[in-house]
């Protein structure tokens, strides 16, 4: 038996499920990038909206690459299980907000038609940092990107996220429909502004008039999104099937915590997000900095250093006292002083809760998963704060340790001499830089700091930055991550 509309009533009574009439729900949002994060976060808020009777806000979810999600969820009528895991046990809930799933490369016309439907007033995105085809150091559109070149050559068959947005907006305008609002839900700095910048630029490269339209008429509110969601494993699938008494081809797992802060700028209209716990604010920046630097900055540091020290998960890394101490010192001494704490936030309690979330023993969030795509993550997670502190003449030794951990990691060789499966759009370049430099820490630091897309031109030119990063890297190469972290936090 498989989870679907027809089998919903046969679920055990303990499993929460949609109690609304799914057939009456209408698609009001198209989402690009219907992966695990979307399904544990935005889709759950949408499910709450539908349950509260706001029936115009179901989601049509699209994958931009792989057909896997659609193949798993199509036979299930878009239904899937959310497993919320904590030390206190697991709670399962079936989510009904995904009305339809599409696969962009298989049928781009169907996706563009969905995005052009006048009932759709929001197009949201979680396509990961690299999906925006921007230069991570400057935030500008990477005009040399293969997908952008392709989308300029055949704009009516777009394959990049910015290409899809531009073509759908053009079609809506041609049909006389109001534009949708673009809602970015990725961990980018000033995410709305960044997506707006690349979308406007691409529209302008297509034609000046379209560029002016996107510039003048389309809103790109910024957001801060937060919920930890490890990749689903076969063990999770088996566990969920046993509890449901039926198969679910692709359940998703998450922690209990969830937060969504959204800039309240939706000229095309929006659901009553505040009714389901979304914080609607005028300025997201303080929330975004707090989250990217305290959570993601610490997460990436733990991922590289923990992986090197032989830890499979974040919880395992946090169980080692020096690593937990590093998180505390990084957050308290170097990151917090760079923040404007959002009004109403108790920052000490926020950090305390964060560290508890990292310790969640039930989550099994792999260090290798978080280590992915470091070239796209480092600038907003670690380097922005480093720049501000260097400008103020302040110490950066804990931030620099995360950066050095990343450098050691992208050499592709672990501490036992085995290979590391480095996943990064720049992996080949990083590996070539590392191989060319050999194991001399100064040459290695110098070679990797030369990757401008990550470090820009200012950081490599700052002797203080280079000195502290190379000193950490020397220790990582000579003594390994565990001993280095212990020495730095002592
Ligand atoms: C993580 C994030 O994989 C990663 O890089 O740092 O996905 C993190 O779990 C989320 O941002 C939490 O909201």
CSV table of C-alpha atoms and ligand atoms in Angstrom, one decimal:
chain,number,residue,atom,x,y,z
A,1,UNK,CA,0.0,0.0,0.0
A,2,UNK,CA,1.3,3.5,-0.8
A,3,UNK,CA,0.4,6.9,0.7
A,4,UNK,CA,-2.1,8.8,-1.5
A,5,UNK,CA,-5.5,10.6,-1.3
A,6,UNK,CA,-7.2,7.2,-1.6
A,7,UNK,CA,-5.3,5.6,1.3
A,8,UNK,CA,-5.2,8.7,3.7
A,9,UNK,CA,-8.1,7.4,5.8
A,10,UNK,CA,-6.3,4.1,6.4
A,11,UNK,CA,-3.5,5.8,8.3
A,12,UNK,CA,-3.2,5.0,12.1
A,13,UNK,CA,-5.1,7.6,14.1
A,14,UNK,CA,-1.9,8.9,15.7
A,15,UNK,CA,-0.6,10.3,12.4
A,16,UNK,CA,-1.6,13.9,11.7
A,17,UNK,CA,-2.9,14.5,8.2
A,18,UNK,CA,-4.8,17.1,6.1
A,19,UNK,CA,-8.3,17.6,7.5
A,20,UNK,CA,-9.2,20.0,4.7
A,21,UNK,CA,-10.7,19.2,1.3
A,22,UNK,CA,-7.6,18.9,-0.9
A,23,UNK,CA,-9.7,19.0,-4.0
A,24,UNK,CA,-10.9,22.5,-3.1
A,25,UNK,CA,-7.4,23.8,-2.6
A,26,UNK,CA,-6.1,26.1,-5.4
A,27,UNK,CA,-2.6,26.7,-6.4
A,28,UNK,CA,-1.5,30.3,-5.5
A,29,UNK,CA,2.3,29.7,-5.3
A,30,UNK,CA,4.7,28.1,-7.7
A,31,UNK,CA,7.9,26.9,-6.0
A,32,UNK,CA,11.1,26.3,-7.8
A,33,UNK,CA,13.3,23.7,-6.1
A,34,UNK,CA,10.9,21.3,-4.4
A,35,UNK,CA,13.6,19.6,-2.2
A,36,UNK,CA,13.7,18.6,1.4
A,37,UNK,CA,14.1,22.1,2.8
A,38,UNK,CA,11.0,23.4,1.0
A,39,UNK,CA,9.0,20.4,2.1
A,40,UNK,CA,9.9,20.8,5.8
A,41,UNK,CA,9.5,24.5,5.8
A,42,UNK,CA,7.3,26.6,3.4
A,43,UNK,CA,5.1,23.7,2.5
A,44,UNK,CA,4.3,23.1,6.1
A,45,UNK,CA,3.3,26.8,6.6
A,46,UNK,CA,1.1,26.4,3.5
A,47,UNK,CA,-0.4,23.3,4.9
A,48,UNK,CA,-1.3,25.2,8.0
A,49,UNK,CA,-2.9,28.0,5.8
A,50,UNK,CA,-5.0,25.5,4.0
A,51,UNK,CA,-6.0,23.9,7.3
A,52,UNK,CA,-7.1,27.3,8.5
A,53,UNK,CA,-9.4,27.7,5.5
A,54,UNK,CA,-7.2,29.9,3.2
A,55,UNK,CA,-7.8,27.6,0.2
A,56,UNK,CA,-6.1,29.8,-2.4
A,57,UNK,CA,-2.6,29.0,-1.4
A,58,UNK,CA,-1.7,25.5,-2.3
A,59,UNK,CA,1.7,25.0,-4.0
A,60,UNK,CA,2.8,23.7,-7.4
A,61,UNK,CA,6.4,22.5,-6.9
A,62,UNK,CA,9.0,22.2,-9.6
A,63,UNK,CA,12.4,20.5,-9.7
A,64,UNK,CA,14.9,22.3,-12.0
A,65,UNK,CA,17.1,19.3,-12.5
A,66,UNK,CA,16.2,15.8,-11.3
A,67,UNK,CA,12.8,14.1,-11.8
A,68,UNK,CA,13.3,12.1,-8.5
A,69,UNK,CA,10.9,14.2,-6.3
A,70,UNK,CA,8.2,14.3,-8.8
A,71,UNK,CA,8.5,10.6,-9.5
A,72,UNK,CA,8.3,9.8,-5.8
A,73,UNK,CA,5.4,12.2,-5.1
A,74,UNK,CA,3.2,12.0,-8.2
A,75,UNK,CA,1.8,8.5,-7.4
A,76,UNK,CA,1.1,9.9,-3.9
A,77,UNK,CA,-0.9,12.8,-5.2
A,78,UNK,CA,1.8,15.1,-3.8
A,79,UNK,CA,1.3,13.8,-0.2
A,80,UNK,CA,4.4,13.1,1.9
A,81,UNK,CA,5.3,12.6,5.5
A,82,UNK,CA,7.2,15.1,7.7
A,83,UNK,CA,9.1,13.4,10.5
A,84,UNK,CA,9.9,15.7,13.4
A,85,UNK,CA,12.8,14.3,15.4
A,86,UNK,CA,14.0,15.1,18.8
A,87,UNK,CA,15.5,13.4,21.8
A,88,UNK,CA,11.9,13.1,23.1
A,89,UNK,CA,10.8,11.0,20.1
A,90,UNK,CA,9.4,11.4,16.6
A,91,UNK,CA,6.2,13.0,15.4
A,92,UNK,CA,4.8,12.2,12.0
A,93,UNK,CA,2.5,14.4,10.0
A,94,UNK,CA,1.3,14.0,6.4
A,95,UNK,CA,1.5,17.3,4.5
A,96,UNK,CA,-1.0,18.1,1.7
A,97,UNK,CA,0.0,21.5,0.4
A,98,UNK,CA,1.8,20.2,-2.7
A,99,UNK,CA,-1.0,20.0,-5.3
A,100,UNK,CA,1.2,19.3,-8.2
A,101,UNK,CA,4.8,18.6,-9.0
A,102,UNK,CA,6.6,19.4,-12.3
A,103,UNK,CA,10.1,18.7,-13.7
A,104,UNK,CA,11.4,21.7,-15.6
A,105,UNK,CA,13.8,20.0,-18.0
A,106,UNK,CA,11.1,17.4,-18.9
A,107,UNK,CA,8.4,20.0,-19.6
A,108,UNK,CA,9.5,23.6,-19.4
A,109,UNK,CA,6.3,24.7,-21.1
A,110,UNK,CA,4.1,23.3,-18.4
A,111,UNK,CA,6.2,25.0,-15.7
A,112,UNK,CA,6.0,28.4,-17.6
A,113,UNK,CA,2.2,27.9,-18.0
A,114,UNK,CA,1.9,27.3,-14.2
A,115,UNK,CA,4.0,30.4,-13.5
A,116,UNK,CA,1.9,32.4,-15.9
A,117,UNK,CA,-1.4,31.5,-14.3
A,118,UNK,CA,-3.0,34.7,-13.0
A,119,UNK,CA,-4.1,32.8,-9.8
A,120,UNK,CA,-0.4,32.4,-9.0
A,121,UNK,CA,0.8,35.5,-7.1
A,122,UNK,CA,4.0,34.2,-5.6
A,123,UNK,CA,6.9,32.3,-7.2
A,124,UNK,CA,9.2,31.1,-4.4
A,125,UNK,CA,12.6,29.5,-4.6
A,126,UNK,CA,15.0,27.1,-2.8
A,127,UNK,CA,17.4,26.2,-5.5
A,128,UNK,CA,20.5,26.3,-3.2
A,129,UNK,CA,23.1,29.1,-3.3
A,130,UNK,CA,24.6,28.0,-6.6
A,131,UNK,CA,21.2,28.0,-8.4
A,132,UNK,CA,21.2,31.8,-8.8
A,133,UNK,CA,24.1,31.8,-11.2
A,134,UNK,CA,25.7,34.7,-9.4
A,135,UNK,CA,29.3,35.5,-8.4
A,136,UNK,CA,29.2,34.7,-4.6
A,137,UNK,CA,31.8,37.4,-3.8
A,138,UNK,CA,30.0,40.3,-5.6
A,139,UNK,CA,26.4,39.1,-5.8
A,140,UNK,CA,26.3,40.0,-9.5
A,141,UNK,CA,24.9,37.8,-12.3
A,142,UNK,CA,27.7,35.5,-13.6
A,143,UNK,CA,27.2,36.3,-17.3
A,144,UNK,CA,29.7,33.6,-18.3
A,145,UNK,CA,27.7,30.9,-16.5
A,146,UNK,CA,26.8,28.1,-19.0
A,147,UNK,CA,23.1,28.2,-18.0
A,148,UNK,CA,22.9,31.9,-18.4
A,149,UNK,CA,24.5,31.7,-21.8
A,150,UNK,CA,22.0,29.0,-22.8
A,151,UNK,CA,19.1,31.1,-21.4
A,152,UNK,CA,20.2,34.1,-23.5
A,153,UNK,CA,20.5,31.9,-26.6
A,154,UNK,CA,17.1,30.2,-26.2
A,155,UNK,CA,15.1,32.3,-23.7
A,156,UNK,CA,11.8,30.6,-24.4
A,157,UNK,CA,13.2,27.3,-23.1
A,158,UNK,CA,14.9,28.5,-19.9
A,159,UNK,CA,16.9,26.2,-17.6
A,160,UNK,CA,18.2,28.4,-14.9
A,161,UNK,CA,16.1,29.9,-12.1
A,162,UNK,CA,16.7,33.5,-13.2
A,163,UNK,CA,15.9,32.4,-16.8
A,164,UNK,CA,12.6,30.9,-15.7
A,165,UNK,CA,11.6,34.0,-13.7
A,166,UNK,CA,12.4,36.4,-16.6
A,167,UNK,CA,10.6,34.3,-19.2
A,168,UNK,CA,7.5,33.8,-17.0
A,169,UNK,CA,7.4,37.5,-16.2
A,170,UNK,CA,7.6,38.3,-19.9
A,171,UNK,CA,4.8,35.9,-20.7
A,172,UNK,CA,2.6,37.4,-17.9
A,173,UNK,CA,3.2,40.9,-19.1
A,174,UNK,CA,2.4,39.9,-22.7
A,175,UNK,CA,-0.9,38.3,-21.5
A,176,UNK,CA,-1.8,41.4,-19.6
A,177,UNK,CA,-1.5,39.8,-16.1
A,178,UNK,CA,0.1,41.4,-13.1
A,179,UNK,CA,3.5,40.1,-12.2
A,180,UNK,CA,4.0,37.6,-9.3
A,181,UNK,CA,6.2,38.4,-6.3
A,182,UNK,CA,9.5,36.6,-6.2
A,183,UNK,CA,10.1,35.0,-2.8
A,184,UNK,CA,13.6,33.7,-2.3
A,185,UNK,CA,14.0,31.2,0.5
A,186,UNK,CA,17.7,30.4,0.2
A,187,UNK,CA,20.5,31.3,2.7
A,188,UNK,CA,21.9,34.1,0.5
A,189,UNK,CA,22.9,37.4,1.9
A,190,UNK,CA,20.0,39.9,1.3
A,191,UNK,CA,18.4,37.1,-0.6
A,192,UNK,CA,15.5,39.1,-2.2
A,193,UNK,CA,17.9,41.9,-3.3
A,194,UNK,CA,20.4,39.4,-4.7
A,195,UNK,CA,17.7,37.5,-6.7
A,196,UNK,CA,16.3,40.8,-7.8
A,197,UNK,CA,19.7,42.0,-9.0
A,198,UNK,CA,20.4,38.8,-11.1
A,199,UNK,CA,16.9,38.7,-12.5
A,200,UNK,CA,16.9,42.4,-13.5
A,201,UNK,CA,20.3,42.0,-15.1
A,202,UNK,CA,19.2,39.0,-17.1
A,203,UNK,CA,16.0,40.7,-18.2
A,204,UNK,CA,18.0,43.7,-19.3
A,205,UNK,CA,20.5,41.5,-21.3
A,206,UNK,CA,17.5,40.1,-23.1
A,207,UNK,CA,15.9,43.4,-23.9
A,208,UNK,CA,16.0,46.9,-22.3
A,209,UNK,CA,12.3,47.2,-22.1
A,210,UNK,CA,11.8,43.9,-20.3
A,211,UNK,CA,14.6,45.0,-18.0
A,212,UNK,CA,12.8,48.2,-17.2
A,213,UNK,CA,9.6,46.3,-16.5
A,214,UNK,CA,11.2,43.9,-14.1
A,215,UNK,CA,13.0,46.8,-12.4
A,216,UNK,CA,9.9,48.9,-12.0
A,217,UNK,CA,7.1,46.3,-11.4
A,218,UNK,CA,8.4,43.2,-9.7
A,219,UNK,CA,8.9,42.8,-5.9
A,220,UNK,CA,11.6,40.7,-4.4
A,221,UNK,CA,11.1,40.7,-0.6
A,222,UNK,CA,13.9,39.2,1.5
A,223,UNK,CA,13.4,36.4,3.9
A,224,UNK,CA,15.2,34.5,6.7
A,225,UNK,CA,14.4,30.8,6.7
A,226,UNK,CA,15.4,28.3,9.4
A,227,UNK,CA,14.9,24.7,10.0
A,228,UNK,CA,17.5,21.9,10.0
A,229,UNK,CA,16.7,19.1,7.6
A,230,UNK,CA,19.1,16.3,7.1
A,231,UNK,CA,18.9,14.4,3.8
A,232,UNK,CA,16.4,11.5,4.0
A,233,UNK,CA,18.0,8.0,4.4
A,234,UNK,CA,16.7,4.5,3.6
A,235,UNK,CA,16.5,3.9,7.3
A,236,UNK,CA,14.2,7.0,7.6
A,237,UNK,CA,12.0,5.5,4.8
A,238,UNK,CA,11.8,2.2,6.5
A,239,UNK,CA,11.0,3.8,9.9
A,240,UNK,CA,8.2,6.0,8.4
A,241,UNK,CA,6.7,3.0,6.4
A,242,UNK,CA,6.5,1.0,9.7
A,243,UNK,CA,4.7,3.8,11.5
A,244,UNK,CA,2.3,4.6,8.6
A,245,UNK,CA,1.6,1.0,7.8
A,246,UNK,CA,2.2,2.0,4.1
A,247,UNK,CA,5.0,3.2,1.9
A,248,UNK,CA,6.0,6.8,1.4
A,249,UNK,CA,8.7,6.9,-1.3
A,250,UNK,CA,10.1,10.2,0.0
A,251,UNK,CA,9.4,11.4,3.5
A,252,UNK,CA,11.4,14.3,4.9
A,253,UNK,CA,13.0,14.7,8.4
A,254,UNK,CA,13.5,17.8,10.4
A,255,UNK,CA,14.1,19.2,13.9
A,256,UNK,CA,11.2,20.6,15.9
A,257,UNK,CA,12.4,24.3,15.5
A,258,UNK,CA,11.1,26.3,12.6
A,259,UNK,CA,11.4,30.0,11.9
A,260,UNK,CA,10.4,32.2,8.9
A,261,UNK,CA,10.9,35.9,8.8
A,262,UNK,CA,9.6,37.7,5.7
A,263,UNK,CA,9.9,41.3,4.5
A,264,UNK,CA,6.3,42.4,4.1
A,265,UNK,CA,6.3,43.6,0.5
A,266,UNK,CA,3.8,41.7,-1.7
A,267,UNK,CA,2.2,44.1,-4.1
A,268,UNK,CA,0.5,41.2,-5.9
A,269,UNK,CA,-1.1,40.0,-2.6
A,270,UNK,CA,-0.2,37.3,-0.2
A,271,UNK,CA,-1.7,34.8,2.2
A,272,UNK,CA,-2.2,35.8,5.8
A,273,UNK,CA,1.2,34.3,6.7
A,274,UNK,CA,1.2,35.8,10.2
A,275,UNK,CA,-1.8,33.6,11.0
A,276,UNK,CA,0.5,30.5,10.8
A,277,UNK,CA,3.5,31.9,12.7
A,278,UNK,CA,5.5,33.7,10.0
A,279,UNK,CA,7.1,36.9,11.3
A,280,UNK,CA,6.3,39.7,8.8
A,281,UNK,CA,8.7,42.6,9.2
A,282,UNK,CA,9.9,45.7,7.5
A,283,UNK,CA,13.5,44.8,7.5
A,284,UNK,CA,14.9,41.2,7.5
A,285,UNK,CA,18.6,42.2,7.5
A,286,UNK,CA,19.1,41.9,11.3
A,287,UNK,CA,17.4,38.5,11.4
A,288,UNK,CA,19.4,37.3,8.4
A,289,UNK,CA,22.7,38.3,9.7
A,290,UNK,CA,22.0,36.7,13.1
A,291,UNK,CA,21.0,33.4,11.5
A,292,UNK,CA,23.6,33.3,8.7
A,293,UNK,CA,26.5,34.1,11.1
A,294,UNK,CA,25.5,32.4,14.3
A,295,UNK,CA,23.9,29.3,12.8
A,296,UNK,CA,25.3,28.8,9.3
A,297,UNK,CA,28.8,30.2,10.1
A,298,UNK,CA,29.1,27.8,13.1
A,299,UNK,CA,27.5,24.9,11.1
A,300,UNK,CA,30.1,25.2,8.2
A,301,UNK,CA,33.0,25.5,10.7
A,302,UNK,CA,31.8,22.4,12.5
A,303,UNK,CA,31.2,20.6,9.2
A,304,UNK,CA,34.8,21.1,7.9
A,305,UNK,CA,36.6,20.7,11.1
A,306,UNK,CA,34.3,17.9,12.4
A,307,UNK,CA,34.6,15.9,9.1
A,308,UNK,CA,38.4,16.2,9.2
A,309,UNK,CA,38.4,15.0,12.8
A,310,UNK,CA,36.4,11.9,11.8
A,311,UNK,CA,32.9,12.9,13.0
A,312,UNK,CA,30.1,11.8,10.8
A,313,UNK,CA,27.4,14.1,12.2
A,314,UNK,CA,27.0,17.6,13.8
A,315,UNK,CA,25.7,16.1,17.0
A,316,UNK,CA,28.8,13.8,17.2
A,317,UNK,CA,31.1,16.9,16.6
A,318,UNK,CA,29.3,18.9,19.3
A,319,UNK,CA,29.7,16.0,21.8
A,320,UNK,CA,33.5,16.8,21.7
A,321,UNK,CA,34.1,19.5,24.2
A,322,UNK,CA,36.7,21.6,22.3
A,323,UNK,CA,34.3,21.8,19.2
A,324,UNK,CA,31.4,22.9,21.4
A,325,UNK,CA,33.7,25.5,22.9
A,326,UNK,CA,34.7,26.7,19.5
A,327,UNK,CA,31.1,27.3,18.6
A,328,UNK,CA,30.6,29.3,21.8
A,329,UNK,CA,33.7,31.4,21.3
A,330,UNK,CA,33.0,32.0,17.6
A,331,UNK,CA,29.5,33.1,18.4
A,332,UNK,CA,30.1,35.1,21.5
A,333,UNK,CA,33.4,36.7,20.9
A,334,UNK,CA,33.5,37.2,17.1
A,335,UNK,CA,30.0,37.0,15.6
A,336,UNK,CA,27.7,38.6,18.1
A,337,UNK,CA,29.6,41.9,18.2
A,338,UNK,CA,29.0,42.3,14.4
A,339,UNK,CA,25.2,42.0,14.8
A,340,UNK,CA,22.3,44.4,15.3
A,341,UNK,CA,20.2,42.2,17.4
A,342,UNK,CA,16.6,42.2,16.1
A,343,UNK,CA,14.1,43.9,18.3
A,344,UNK,CA,12.5,41.5,20.8
A,345,UNK,CA,15.3,38.9,20.4
A,346,UNK,CA,17.1,37.5,23.5
A,347,UNK,CA,20.4,36.8,21.8
A,348,UNK,CA,21.8,34.8,24.7
A,349,UNK,CA,18.7,32.5,24.6
A,350,UNK,CA,18.9,32.3,20.8
A,351,UNK,CA,22.5,31.1,20.9
A,352,UNK,CA,21.8,28.7,23.7
A,353,UNK,CA,18.9,27.2,21.8
A,354,UNK,CA,21.1,27.0,18.7
A,355,UNK,CA,23.7,24.9,20.5
A,356,UNK,CA,21.0,22.6,21.8
A,357,UNK,CA,19.7,22.2,18.2
A,358,UNK,CA,23.1,21.3,17.0
A,359,UNK,CA,23.2,18.6,19.8
A,360,UNK,CA,19.9,17.1,18.8
A,361,UNK,CA,20.9,13.4,19.0
A,362,UNK,CA,18.0,12.2,16.8
A,363,UNK,CA,18.8,14.2,13.7
A,364,UNK,CA,22.0,12.6,12.3
A,365,UNK,CA,22.8,15.7,10.2
A,366,UNK,CA,26.0,14.7,8.3
A,367,UNK,CA,29.0,17.0,8.3
A,368,UNK,CA,29.6,16.0,4.7
A,369,UNK,CA,26.2,17.3,3.7
A,370,UNK,CA,26.8,20.7,5.2
A,371,UNK,CA,30.4,20.8,3.8
A,372,UNK,CA,29.0,20.8,0.2
A,373,UNK,CA,29.2,24.0,-1.9
A,374,UNK,CA,31.5,25.8,0.4
A,375,UNK,CA,32.5,28.3,-2.3
A,376,UNK,CA,28.9,29.5,-2.4
A,377,UNK,CA,28.5,29.6,1.4
A,378,UNK,CA,31.7,31.0,2.9
A,379,UNK,CA,31.2,34.6,1.8
A,380,UNK,CA,27.9,35.2,3.8
A,381,UNK,CA,28.6,32.7,6.6
A,382,UNK,CA,32.2,33.7,7.6
A,383,UNK,CA,33.8,36.2,5.3
A,384,UNK,CA,31.4,39.1,5.7
A,385,UNK,CA,31.9,39.1,9.5
A,386,UNK,CA,35.7,38.7,9.0
A,387,UNK,CA,35.7,41.8,6.8
A,388,UNK,CA,33.8,43.9,9.3
A,389,UNK,CA,36.0,42.8,12.2
A,390,UNK,CA,39.2,43.5,10.2
A,391,UNK,CA,38.0,46.9,9.4
A,392,UNK,CA,37.4,47.5,13.1
A,393,UNK,CA,40.8,46.1,14.0
A,394,UNK,CA,39.2,43.2,15.9
A,395,UNK,CA,40.4,39.6,16.3
A,396,UNK,CA,39.3,36.9,13.8
A,397,UNK,CA,41.0,33.8,15.0
A,398,UNK,CA,37.8,31.7,15.4
A,399,UNK,CA,36.3,32.8,12.1
A,400,UNK,CA,39.7,32.1,10.4
A,401,UNK,CA,39.7,28.6,11.8
A,402,UNK,CA,36.6,27.7,9.9
A,403,UNK,CA,38.1,29.2,6.7
A,404,UNK,CA,41.3,27.2,7.3
A,405,UNK,CA,39.2,24.0,7.9
A,406,UNK,CA,37.5,24.6,4.5
A,407,UNK,CA,40.9,25.0,2.8
A,408,UNK,CA,42.2,21.8,4.4
A,409,UNK,CA,39.0,20.0,3.4
A,410,UNK,CA,39.0,21.1,-0.3
A,411,UNK,CA,42.5,19.5,-0.8
A,412,UNK,CA,40.4,16.4,-1.2
A,413,UNK,CA,42.6,14.2,1.1
A,414,UNK,CA,41.5,13.4,4.6
A,415,UNK,CA,43.7,13.1,7.7
A,416,UNK,CA,44.2,9.3,7.1
A,417,UNK,CA,45.3,10.0,3.5
A,418,UNK,CA,42.0,8.8,2.1
A,419,UNK,CA,39.9,10.7,-0.5
A,420,UNK,CA,37.3,13.3,0.4
A,421,UNK,CA,34.3,13.5,-2.0
A,422,UNK,CA,34.3,17.3,-2.3
A,423,UNK,CA,31.1,18.5,-3.9
A,424,UNK,CA,31.3,22.1,-5.1
A,425,UNK,CA,30.7,23.9,-8.4
A,426,UNK,CA,34.3,25.1,-8.1
A,427,UNK,CA,35.7,21.7,-7.0
A,428,UNK,CA,37.9,21.2,-10.0
A,429,UNK,CA,39.5,24.7,-9.7
A,430,UNK,CA,39.9,24.3,-6.0
A,431,UNK,CA,41.6,21.0,-6.4
A,432,UNK,CA,43.9,22.3,-9.1
A,433,UNK,CA,44.9,25.3,-6.8
A,434,UNK,CA,45.5,22.9,-3.9
A,435,UNK,CA,47.5,20.4,-6.0
A,436,UNK,CA,49.6,23.2,-7.4
A,437,UNK,CA,50.5,24.4,-3.9
A,438,UNK,CA,51.3,21.1,-2.3
A,439,UNK,CA,51.3,20.8,1.5
A,440,UNK,CA,53.1,24.1,2.2
A,441,UNK,CA,50.5,25.9,4.3
A,442,UNK,CA,51.5,29.4,3.1
A,443,UNK,CA,51.4,28.4,-0.5
A,444,UNK,CA,48.1,26.5,-0.1
A,445,UNK,CA,46.5,29.5,1.7
A,446,UNK,CA,47.8,31.9,-0.9
A,447,UNK,CA,46.5,29.7,-3.8
A,448,UNK,CA,43.0,29.3,-2.4
A,449,UNK,CA,42.8,32.9,-1.3
A,450,UNK,CA,43.4,33.7,-4.9
A,451,UNK,CA,39.9,32.4,-5.9
A,452,UNK,CA,38.3,35.7,-6.3
A,453,UNK,CA,34.8,34.4,-6.7
A,454,UNK,CA,35.0,33.5,-3.0
A,455,UNK,CA,37.4,36.0,-1.4
A,456,UNK,CA,37.2,39.0,-3.6
A,457,UNK,CA,40.3,41.2,-3.9
A,458,UNK,CA,40.3,42.7,-0.5
A,459,UNK,CA,40.8,39.7,1.8
A,460,UNK,CA,43.8,38.2,-0.1
A,461,UNK,CA,45.4,41.6,0.1
A,462,UNK,CA,45.0,41.9,3.9
A,463,UNK,CA,48.2,40.5,5.5
A,464,UNK,CA,46.4,40.0,8.9
A,465,UNK,CA,43.8,37.7,7.3
A,466,UNK,CA,46.4,35.7,5.4
A,467,UNK,CA,48.6,35.3,8.4
A,468,UNK,CA,46.0,33.9,10.8
A,469,UNK,CA,44.5,31.6,8.1
A,470,UNK,CA,47.9,30.2,7.2
A,471,UNK,CA,48.9,29.7,10.8
A,472,UNK,CA,45.7,27.6,11.4
A,473,UNK,CA,46.2,25.7,8.2
A,474,UNK,CA,49.8,24.9,9.2
A,475,UNK,CA,48.5,23.4,12.4
A,476,UNK,CA,45.7,21.5,10.6
A,477,UNK,CA,48.2,20.0,8.3
A,478,UNK,CA,50.7,19.1,10.9
A,479,UNK,CA,48.5,18.1,13.9
A,480,UNK,CA,45.1,17.5,12.5
A,481,UNK,CA,41.7,19.1,13.3
A,482,UNK,CA,41.1,17.7,16.8
A,483,UNK,CA,44.4,19.0,18.2
A,484,UNK,CA,44.1,22.3,16.4
A,485,UNK,CA,40.6,23.1,17.7
A,486,UNK,CA,41.7,22.1,21.2
A,487,UNK,CA,44.7,24.4,21.0
A,488,UNK,CA,42.8,27.4,19.6
A,489,UNK,CA,40.0,27.3,22.1
A,490,UNK,CA,42.2,26.6,25.1
B,1,LIG,C1,23.3,24.0,6.6
B,1,LIG,C2,21.9,24.6,6.4
B,1,LIG,O1,23.6,22.5,4.8
B,1,LIG,C3,23.9,23.6,5.3
B,1,LIG,O2,24.8,24.3,4.7
B,1,LIG,O3,24.1,24.9,7.2
B,1,LIG,O4,21.2,23.9,5.4
B,1,LIG,C4,21.1,24.7,7.7
B,1,LIG,O5,20.8,23.4,8.2
B,1,LIG,C5,19.8,25.5,7.5
B,1,LIG,O6,20.2,26.8,7.0
B,1,LIG,C6,19.1,25.6,8.8
B,1,LIG,O7,18.1,26.5,8.7
